XYZ file of C-alpha atoms in Angstrom:
626
model
C 6.951 21.456 -78.111
C 3.485 22.939 -78.542
C 2.364 25.700 -80.630
C 2.888 28.346 -77.788
C 6.748 28.428 -78.147
C 6.647 29.984 -81.493
C 10.094 31.536 -83.002
C 8.689 35.346 -82.729
C 7.546 34.955 -79.111
C 10.946 33.532 -78.063
C 12.843 36.221 -79.651
C 10.757 38.990 -77.919
C 11.165 37.312 -74.520
C 14.723 37.071 -74.786
C 15.105 40.865 -76.052
C 13.053 41.787 -73.005
C 15.447 39.731 -70.624
C 18.424 41.406 -72.242
C 16.997 44.944 -71.654
C 16.300 44.032 -68.138
C 19.837 42.925 -67.417
C 21.209 45.912 -69.183
C 19.198 48.248 -67.003
C 20.209 46.443 -63.774
C 24.150 46.702 -64.680
C 23.626 50.297 -65.479
C 21.919 50.832 -61.917
C 24.802 48.960 -60.007
C 27.546 50.901 -62.286
C 26.058 54.190 -61.006
C 26.052 53.042 -57.320
C 29.411 51.723 -57.695
C 30.946 55.197 -58.578
C 28.678 57.208 -56.107
C 30.585 58.443 -52.827
C 29.622 56.277 -49.763
C 26.941 57.812 -47.506
C 28.264 57.890 -43.835
C 26.418 55.618 -41.531
C 24.182 57.499 -39.238
C 25.132 57.513 -35.621
C 22.795 56.513 -33.015
C 21.459 59.188 -30.797
C 23.524 59.738 -27.687
C 21.920 59.774 -24.246
C 22.836 62.843 -22.151
C 23.188 62.388 -18.450
C 20.890 64.805 -16.662
C 22.748 67.313 -14.428
C 22.222 67.996 -10.908
C 20.294 70.373 -8.689
C 21.989 71.554 -5.772
C 21.781 74.226 -2.999
C 23.957 77.298 -3.237
C 26.762 75.466 -1.075
C 26.338 72.392 -3.367
C 24.202 70.098 -0.968
C 22.324 67.735 -3.237
C 18.564 68.363 -3.982
C 18.071 66.317 -7.148
C 20.582 63.723 -8.637
C 20.387 61.439 -11.595
C 19.962 57.698 -10.820
C 18.817 54.569 -12.410
C 15.560 52.896 -11.809
C 14.291 49.416 -12.787
C 10.853 47.825 -13.854
C 10.896 44.267 -12.737
C 8.804 42.054 -15.246
C 7.713 38.602 -15.410
C 6.916 36.332 -18.441
C 3.873 34.724 -17.050
C 3.576 32.400 -19.827
C 6.536 30.514 -18.584
C 5.295 29.554 -15.113
C 1.403 29.813 -15.747
C 0.889 26.276 -15.315
C 3.145 25.577 -12.224
C 1.318 26.711 -9.155
C 4.246 25.525 -6.913
C 6.673 27.508 -8.556
C 4.582 30.666 -8.610
C 3.974 30.474 -4.745
C 7.574 29.709 -4.012
C 8.587 32.776 -6.398
C 6.166 35.111 -4.583
C 7.493 34.175 -0.993
C 10.893 34.873 -1.905
C 10.317 38.038 -3.993
C 7.787 39.767 -1.495
C 10.269 41.009 1.021
C 12.808 42.348 -1.609
C 10.016 44.335 -3.637
C 8.341 45.376 -0.327
C 5.106 43.565 -1.098
C 3.135 40.757 0.056
C 3.157 37.334 -1.384
C -0.640 37.442 -2.039
C -0.198 40.647 -3.947
C 2.466 39.105 -6.135
C 0.186 36.134 -6.933
C -2.692 38.312 -7.661
C -0.588 39.969 -10.343
C 0.761 36.665 -11.789
C -2.653 35.024 -11.928
C -3.564 36.845 -15.211
C -4.213 35.687 -18.735
C -1.627 38.271 -20.096
C 1.640 36.766 -21.153
C 3.986 39.521 -19.508
C 3.503 41.680 -16.542
C 5.162 44.008 -14.387
C 5.545 43.207 -10.888
C 6.791 46.637 -9.792
C 7.953 49.857 -11.896
C 10.571 52.230 -10.690
C 12.372 49.869 -8.299
C 15.409 51.509 -6.483
C 19.028 50.431 -7.182
C 19.214 48.975 -3.815
C 16.049 47.077 -4.190
C 17.047 46.106 -7.613
C 20.312 44.566 -6.238
C 18.273 42.450 -3.777
C 15.992 41.361 -6.506
C 18.741 40.412 -8.824
C 20.463 38.348 -6.182
C 17.154 36.246 -5.578
C 16.863 35.977 -9.201
C 20.190 34.567 -9.985
C 20.350 32.458 -6.859
C 17.093 30.639 -7.772
C 17.489 30.635 -11.605
C 14.346 32.549 -12.408
C 14.896 33.042 -16.088
C 11.387 34.222 -16.354
C 12.158 37.546 -14.671
C 13.405 40.435 -16.754
C 14.711 44.022 -15.669
C 14.157 47.282 -17.705
C 16.632 50.023 -16.974
C 15.199 53.544 -17.077
C 16.896 56.960 -16.146
C 15.377 58.400 -13.122
C 15.789 61.086 -10.450
C 16.322 60.856 -6.777
C 15.253 63.572 -4.316
C 17.321 63.014 -1.072
C 15.490 65.501 0.822
C 11.892 64.358 -0.024
C 9.396 67.208 0.308
C 12.138 70.040 0.945
C 11.442 73.071 -1.353
C 9.467 70.664 -3.691
C 7.727 73.384 -5.641
C 10.901 75.062 -6.363
C 12.983 71.999 -7.210
C 9.986 70.380 -9.340
C 9.840 66.955 -10.563
C 11.132 64.793 -13.613
C 8.734 62.463 -15.289
C 9.493 58.791 -16.497
C 9.970 60.220 -19.977
C 13.322 61.852 -18.537
C 11.551 65.540 -19.064
C 10.990 67.976 -16.270
C 7.275 68.417 -15.335
C 7.310 71.150 -12.798
C 9.726 73.683 -11.051
C 13.406 74.094 -11.857
C 13.392 70.530 -13.411
C 10.888 71.941 -16.008
C 12.108 75.444 -16.772
C 15.728 74.498 -16.911
C 15.327 71.394 -18.808
C 17.715 72.516 -21.767
C 20.492 73.336 -19.134
C 20.170 70.282 -17.224
C 19.870 67.812 -20.197
C 20.266 69.472 -23.462
C 18.725 67.519 -26.485
C 21.462 65.476 -28.299
C 21.080 65.218 -32.151
C 21.732 62.215 -34.502
C 24.922 62.801 -36.072
C 26.491 65.016 -33.365
C 30.266 64.489 -33.306
C 30.318 65.171 -29.442
C 27.192 64.992 -27.531
C 26.098 68.287 -25.625
C 27.152 68.419 -21.908
C 24.674 68.727 -19.114
C 25.333 71.362 -16.397
C 24.538 71.579 -12.698
C 22.345 74.064 -11.190
C 23.243 75.754 -8.032
C 20.033 77.145 -6.619
C 20.038 80.344 -4.334
C 18.233 78.584 -1.511
C 20.348 77.401 1.448
C 19.130 73.786 2.318
C 19.922 74.190 6.013
C 18.149 77.526 6.285
C 15.348 76.038 4.315
C 14.901 73.084 6.305
C 14.856 75.146 9.682
C 12.167 77.610 8.299
C 10.255 74.484 6.894
C 9.929 73.325 10.418
C 8.664 76.594 11.600
C 6.033 76.941 8.738
C 4.834 73.458 9.514
C 4.455 74.250 13.259
C 2.583 77.283 12.297
C 0.315 75.242 9.998
C -0.629 73.057 12.841
C -0.957 75.658 15.449
C -3.214 77.997 13.409
C -5.112 75.217 11.478
C -4.406 77.063 8.316
C -5.189 75.412 4.826
C -1.930 76.671 3.213
C 1.131 78.982 3.821
C 3.828 80.780 2.005
C 7.091 81.999 3.393
C 10.029 83.898 1.140
C 13.281 84.881 2.430
C 15.401 87.009 -0.044
C 18.654 88.718 -0.063
C 17.405 92.451 -0.650
C 20.963 93.315 -2.060
C 21.333 90.682 -4.813
C 17.807 89.431 -5.372
C 18.780 85.894 -4.429
C 15.865 83.935 -2.768
C 17.412 82.041 0.397
C 14.316 80.168 1.246
C 11.184 79.366 -0.629
C 8.296 77.695 1.116
C 4.761 76.658 -0.173
C 2.762 74.427 2.210
C 1.261 71.827 1.806
C 4.173 70.284 -0.165
C 4.859 67.048 -1.970
C 7.364 64.356 -1.425
C 9.094 64.520 -4.736
C 9.932 60.697 -4.736
C 6.201 59.867 -4.497
C 5.069 62.830 -6.493
C 2.343 60.815 -8.449
C 0.566 59.908 -5.248
C 0.696 63.471 -3.808
C -2.678 65.664 -3.660
C -3.156 68.466 -6.052
C -2.758 70.959 -3.219
C 0.571 69.960 -2.482
C 1.700 70.344 -6.045
C 0.745 73.857 -6.311
C 3.447 76.377 -6.285
C 1.483 79.206 -4.345
C 4.081 81.951 -4.278
C 4.438 82.249 -7.932
C 0.859 80.874 -9.263
C -1.512 82.082 -6.550
C -3.004 85.679 -6.931
C -4.653 87.262 -3.859
C -5.539 90.674 -2.259
C -2.551 91.321 0.070
C -4.519 93.531 2.474
C -2.755 95.944 4.905
C 0.748 95.003 4.047
C 0.220 96.774 0.753
C -0.372 100.166 2.746
C 3.680 100.517 2.891
C 3.618 100.929 -0.879
C 0.952 103.437 -0.750
C 2.529 105.567 1.749
C 5.765 105.259 -0.143
C 4.146 106.432 -3.661
C 2.110 109.298 -2.183
C 5.246 110.530 0.030
C 7.320 110.444 -3.145
C 4.516 112.413 -5.116
C 4.846 114.898 -2.265
C 1.355 114.461 -1.359
C 2.163 113.969 2.445
C 4.801 114.751 4.796
C 5.951 113.230 7.919
C 4.138 116.054 10.064
C 0.756 115.641 8.333
C -2.403 114.906 10.483
C -5.333 112.895 9.701
C -8.213 112.309 11.847
C -9.622 108.835 12.061
C -13.116 108.655 13.603
C -13.510 104.729 12.645
C -14.770 105.276 9.285
C -13.173 106.562 6.153
C -15.958 108.823 4.023
C -16.009 110.682 0.951
C -19.001 112.414 -0.657
C -18.874 112.489 -4.418
C -20.493 115.223 -6.634
C -23.023 112.847 -7.664
C -24.261 112.617 -4.159
C -22.962 109.137 -3.587
C -20.863 108.422 -0.412
C -17.822 106.143 -0.151
C -17.385 104.312 3.150
C -14.618 102.256 4.337
C -14.747 101.098 8.016
C -11.636 101.119 10.281
C -11.311 98.562 13.322
C -10.600 101.546 15.791
C -11.085 105.239 16.582
C -7.429 106.372 16.221
C -8.110 110.034 16.298
C -5.226 112.293 15.151
C -2.641 110.353 13.284
C 0.469 111.152 11.200
C 1.285 108.693 8.189
C 3.587 106.995 10.590
C 0.665 106.392 12.984
C -1.557 105.498 9.948
C 0.997 102.457 9.334
C 1.764 101.883 12.984
C -1.953 101.355 13.783
C -2.981 99.945 10.201
C -5.517 102.724 9.994
C -7.898 102.289 7.052
C -9.314 105.751 7.487
C -5.877 107.467 7.442
C -4.706 105.620 4.439
C -7.940 106.330 2.690
C -7.456 110.029 3.222
C -3.666 109.589 2.010
C -5.155 108.146 -1.027
C -6.971 111.433 -1.773
C -3.663 113.177 -2.021
C -2.854 111.561 -5.320
C -4.821 111.270 -8.650
C -5.865 107.900 -9.927
C -3.643 107.879 -12.903
C -0.482 108.621 -11.166
C -1.468 106.067 -8.266
C -1.926 103.299 -10.750
C 1.023 104.215 -12.687
C 3.229 104.112 -9.735
C 1.811 100.873 -8.605
C 2.720 99.368 -11.798
C 6.227 100.593 -11.752
C 6.561 98.642 -8.335
C 6.034 95.599 -10.398
C 2.440 94.786 -9.680
C 0.348 93.506 -12.736
C 3.699 92.044 -14.097
C 5.403 88.746 -13.866
C 8.623 89.044 -11.941
C 10.173 86.622 -14.576
C 11.791 84.310 -12.184
C 12.916 80.842 -13.386
C 9.481 79.301 -12.555
C 6.895 78.355 -14.921
C 3.180 79.340 -14.529
C 3.845 82.546 -12.645
C 0.745 84.891 -12.268
C 0.865 88.564 -13.307
C -1.850 89.396 -10.569
C -4.335 92.014 -11.539
C -4.162 95.917 -11.448
C -7.349 97.949 -12.407
C -6.923 100.783 -14.695
C -9.015 103.944 -13.914
C -10.773 104.035 -17.338
C -12.054 100.390 -17.187
C -15.433 99.262 -16.387
C -14.281 97.672 -13.146
C -13.110 101.248 -11.784
C -15.357 102.804 -9.362
C -15.356 105.742 -7.073
C -14.080 103.694 -4.234
C -11.467 101.683 -6.069
C -8.531 104.116 -5.217
C -9.053 104.361 -1.384
C -9.767 100.421 -1.535
C -6.615 99.588 -3.339
C -4.604 101.905 -0.905
C -5.472 99.529 1.766
C -4.735 96.280 -0.187
C -7.958 95.442 -1.593
C -9.336 95.264 -5.389
C -5.963 94.548 -6.448
C -4.314 90.947 -6.683
C -0.732 90.273 -6.407
C 1.622 87.294 -5.966
C 4.050 86.672 -2.960
C 6.895 87.172 -5.270
C 5.767 90.540 -6.445
C 5.302 91.630 -2.948
C 8.777 90.506 -1.994
C 10.384 92.152 -5.187
C 8.571 95.710 -4.537
C 9.731 95.275 -0.809
C 13.341 95.392 -2.187
C 12.674 98.841 -3.381
C 12.079 100.010 0.214
C 15.237 98.055 1.289
C 17.493 99.454 -1.492
C 16.512 103.074 -1.259
C 13.921 102.987 -3.889
C 15.628 100.531 -6.411
C 14.036 97.289 -6.662
C 16.341 94.427 -7.652
C 15.192 91.134 -9.803
C 14.450 88.238 -8.098
C 16.289 84.949 -8.890
C 16.615 81.418 -7.740
C 19.844 80.489 -9.455
C 23.102 81.325 -7.730
C 25.304 79.672 -10.463
C 25.557 77.044 -13.063
C 28.434 74.809 -13.621
C 29.762 72.537 -16.348
C 30.377 68.741 -15.555
C 33.904 69.493 -14.879
C 33.123 72.076 -12.281
C 34.003 75.023 -14.296
C 31.606 78.039 -13.838
C 29.220 78.483 -16.934
C 27.099 81.353 -15.325
C 27.180 83.109 -12.139
C 24.535 85.310 -10.770
C 25.045 89.109 -10.718
C 22.460 91.417 -9.079
C 20.311 93.072 -11.733
C 18.861 96.442 -10.519
C 15.716 97.639 -11.930
C 14.623 101.259 -12.690
C 14.336 103.557 -9.507
C 10.573 103.453 -8.232
C 10.876 106.080 -5.495
C 13.182 108.465 -4.097
C 15.690 107.467 -1.336
C 13.981 109.687 1.031
C 10.459 108.043 0.368
C 12.008 104.510 0.790
C 13.969 105.590 3.977
C 10.686 107.143 5.512
C 8.624 103.970 4.965
C 11.358 101.747 6.474
C 11.356 104.035 9.440
C 7.790 103.736 9.852
C 7.946 99.805 9.598
C 10.444 99.916 12.385
C 8.089 102.001 14.399
C 5.439 99.424 13.696
C 7.704 96.650 14.994
C 8.390 98.627 18.428
C 5.107 100.223 19.026
C 2.483 99.061 16.633
C 0.544 95.895 15.265
C 4.063 94.275 14.528
C 5.327 94.365 17.995
C 5.150 90.434 18.444
C 8.021 90.387 15.573
C 10.231 92.730 17.282
C 13.510 91.121 17.862
C 15.022 93.851 20.275
C 18.709 93.163 19.563
C 18.412 93.745 15.793
C 16.352 96.542 14.368
C 13.477 95.225 12.121
C 10.861 96.885 10.077
C 7.494 95.090 9.927
C 3.939 95.630 8.377
C 1.101 93.228 9.291
C -2.068 92.480 7.198
C -5.521 90.879 7.577
C -7.665 90.758 4.518
C -10.999 89.073 4.003
C -10.793 86.411 1.124
C -13.370 86.337 -1.613
C -16.230 84.132 -1.286
C -16.110 82.090 -4.520
C -19.615 80.515 -4.060
C -21.712 83.623 -2.897
C -19.678 86.376 -4.214
C -18.304 89.308 -2.180
C -16.131 88.799 0.849
C -16.149 85.530 3.370
C -16.910 86.223 6.918
C -14.829 83.457 7.963
C -11.935 82.884 5.349
C -8.769 85.331 6.028
C -5.457 85.884 4.758
C -2.956 86.768 7.423
C 0.407 88.127 6.492
C 3.450 90.188 7.571
C 6.404 91.521 5.559
C 9.812 92.385 7.399
C 12.855 94.113 6.372
C 15.922 93.844 8.491
C 18.414 95.184 9.762
C 16.946 98.553 9.275
C 20.203 100.369 9.500
C 21.662 98.159 6.750
C 18.756 96.201 5.070
C 19.938 92.843 4.049
C 16.998 90.437 4.089
C 13.213 90.836 2.963
C 11.052 88.241 4.716
C 7.343 87.745 3.739
C 4.982 85.124 5.480
C 1.324 84.464 4.277
C -1.122 82.420 6.306
C -4.414 81.594 4.384
C -7.510 80.382 6.213
C -6.354 80.122 9.707
C -8.905 78.782 12.348
C -9.772 80.816 15.337
C -7.383 83.865 15.675
C -6.718 85.546 12.213
C -5.169 88.901 12.820
C -1.681 89.047 11.127
C -0.128 90.928 14.072
C -1.133 88.018 16.331
C -0.500 84.881 14.318
C 1.978 85.898 11.597
C 4.086 88.517 13.338
C 5.558 86.137 16.112
C 6.424 83.726 13.195
C 8.318 86.582 11.468
C 10.242 87.238 14.818
C 11.188 83.597 15.048
C 11.967 83.130 11.360
C 14.297 86.320 11.588
C 15.997 85.133 14.446
C 16.908 82.035 12.728
C 17.961 83.889 9.647
C 20.091 86.341 11.406
C 22.000 83.303 13.373
C 22.225 81.303 10.339
C 23.942 84.035 8.260
C 25.979 85.397 11.295
C 24.625 88.626 11.115
C 25.643 90.905 13.843
C 23.395 91.484 16.947
C 23.126 93.998 19.707
C 23.283 97.014 17.298
C 19.649 97.794 17.132
C 18.698 101.541 17.342
C 15.615 100.732 19.399
C 17.529 98.520 21.946
C 17.028 99.826 25.625
C 18.753 98.103 28.393
C 19.286 98.845 32.265
C 22.802 97.639 32.078
C 22.141 95.269 34.918
C 21.549 91.616 34.096
C 20.623 89.093 36.843
C 22.660 86.089 36.135
C 21.637 82.503 37.397
C 23.243 79.223 37.477
C 22.886 76.873 34.430
C 21.010 74.287 36.543
C 17.857 72.795 35.303
C 14.742 74.545 35.579
C 11.957 72.862 37.727
C 8.429 73.725 37.026
C 5.960 72.738 39.829
C 2.208 73.949 40.141
C 3.136 77.695 39.647
C 5.064 79.536 36.774
C 8.640 80.217 38.223
C 10.713 83.274 37.652
C 12.649 82.870 34.676
C 14.530 86.358 34.966
C 18.144 85.948 34.014
C 17.995 82.595 32.480
C 20.082 82.056 29.170
C 18.806 80.774 26.097
C 20.644 77.661 26.794
C 19.103 77.074 30.055
C 15.622 77.402 28.305
C 16.110 74.886 25.553
C 14.919 71.704 27.424
C 11.706 73.380 28.217
C 10.900 73.161 24.597
C 10.574 69.373 24.888
C 7.389 69.547 27.080
C 4.184 68.784 25.649
C 1.805 69.931 28.510
C 3.254 73.577 28.362
C 4.440 75.675 25.396
C 7.094 78.227 25.471
C 7.357 81.197 23.028
C 11.040 82.430 23.317
C 11.855 85.811 21.849
C 15.128 87.109 21.192
C 18.511 85.998 22.328
C 20.723 86.288 25.509
C 18.937 86.265 28.864
C 15.431 86.493 29.886
C 14.462 90.110 30.763
C 10.567 89.826 31.079
C 7.966 86.954 30.951
C 4.114 86.571 30.714
C 2.382 85.447 32.685
C 4.280 86.501 35.765
C 5.851 84.367 38.372
C 3.452 82.603 40.637
C 0.676 82.090 37.979
C -1.152 78.827 38.546
C 0.048 76.369 35.870
C -2.688 75.093 33.562
C -2.655 72.355 30.668
C -1.545 73.737 27.235
C -0.431 76.962 28.874
C 1.604 79.584 26.827
C 4.552 81.216 28.496
C 6.309 83.980 26.690
C 9.679 84.722 27.500
C 11.518 87.878 26.126
C 15.333 87.862 25.993
C 17.787 90.550 25.499
C 21.758 90.322 25.269
C-alpha cells in the first residue's frame, strides 16, 4: 500500500458509508409503513352517441376507420414485390397501381397508403394482406363517423373531425351530450347519449329535392328553406344550399359548409311588412278601414326642407292596410310607419326577436342588426325604410321565430332542433316541451295580419302559392342586395323570398324560403311563391293534415271525370280538364315539356289553353281541386 491509504482517511471513508447506509434504511422504513397509493386507471374511451331524426332514422352513427400504412424500408430493394403488391392492393383501396408505387418510391421508412379506410374496404385489404403474407403492412384503428345520407341536412348535423371532436352543427354544439369527457380515475365511465333531431328525414329529403330543382331553374347562388311547427317550435326541415357531403367534408367547398339560415344576415325585403302592419295595428295606429293613397312614391317633407322619397313599383291608388300587403305597396307601408314613433317602432321590432340570437342549438348564429333612433346611423328615412324591410339585417331563423307570433295569436315560441335525447339503454333523458316567449302583440293584431296574408295568397302577389284546398297565408318579398364592391345596392343581385303560415284557420306550420341571386326573373311572387305552394303541398300530405276545408275554396259542384288512360300529347296542348293527379304523374318524366301541378284532386283549369301549339321547353300549368 502507498501513502494514500492512511488510517485517518480510511476511518472517514467507512463513517461516510455507514451514514449513507443508515439514510437508505430509514428511507425504506418510511416507505414500508406508508399506505399503498392506488394505481391510476387508464382513461376510458366513451363511444360517441348517434344522431337520428325524430323517428329514429340514423343520420350520424359511430364507426371505425383504418389508416393503412407500409414499412417501406422492408421492401425498398425489392422492385418485383412492390409491383406485385401495388397490383393486388389497388382494387381494394380504390386506387391505381401507379398511384401506390408513387407513394412507395420514397426515402421515408414509413408511409400511409390511404387514411380513413372504411370497415368494408379494410376487410378486403386485410384479406389480401393475410393471404399474401404482407407483414410490412400495418393498420391503425381510429374512431370515426358515418353519415349514411351524405349531404342531407348537412349544415344542421355537422361534422366530426379525426380527433373525435365535433367541428360544426349539432356534432359540435352537443359534443358533451354525444361524447362526455371521461376522466382518469372514474369508477364508471360517463355514458354518451343519442340525440333525436326535430327534423323528419323523409320530409327533409322531399323538400331538398324541391330546393335543388329551384336552384337549378333559377340559377341562384344559394337558397334557404325552413319549415317549423308553429305550436311547438320544432324545426321539421332545415335546408341550406349548396350543401356538403359529410362523408367527404374536407373536400367540400367553403360555400357548401356555411350554415346560411343561422349565420347569414341580410335585408329581408317586403316579407318584413307583415311585422310592420302587426306592430302599428297593435299600437292602434291603423285600423282595417283606414285608407292610404299610393301615387307610386312615398314622400315626406321634413322641417329642415329635406324630402324623403321611397319609390313604389305601381300606382295602387286608395288602399287599406290589407291592400298594402296584398300589393306589397311601399308607399302605403311608408305612410303606415308615420303612425308610430321611432322609439316605439324599434322597441316592438326588438320584442319580436330581431337584433338578438334565437339561441337554437347551433354555434355561430348571427344576431343581425337593428338600428337605434339615437345612433349616428339613423336618418330621417330609416323608419319608413325599415318598415319595408331595408336598413335592417335579420337571419332566416329570426324571421321564422317572429312569424310564430302571428301563427300563435301574438305569442312566439322558441325554436329548437332537438326532439328528445335518450340514454344508451333507450330511456328518455330529455324531451322537448314548447317554450312560449312573452306576448309581442295582441291576438286581434296577429289574426288581422294572418287574414291579410290569406288575401295575399288568394288575390295578391302570393297567388302562385295558393293551395285552394287548404287556406294558406303568404307574403312575398324581393330585396336588392348590397353591392359590397361599389357600395349602395346592386342592380343585378336580388334576394327573393316568401313566408307562409298554414292552415289559416288552425295555424300549424311556418314555412320560409329565400333564394339569393337568381338569374333572370327575381320577383319573389313569381319564383318563390310557386315553390312555397309545392313545398306546402308536400308538408300537408306528409303530415296527414286535412284538406278541403279552406275558407277560400270555391267549387261549382261539377267535376268532369275521365278514364285513367294515358295522356297522349301531340303537336298541340290537350284538354287536361278532369284528369286526376295520378293520371298526370307520368307527364313529369318528360324532358321536352315542363309541368307545374298545383293542388290535389282533378284538373280544374290549365294554362296555356287546349289547342295551343307545343313548343320546346314549354311550361304547362295545371290547377287541381278536390
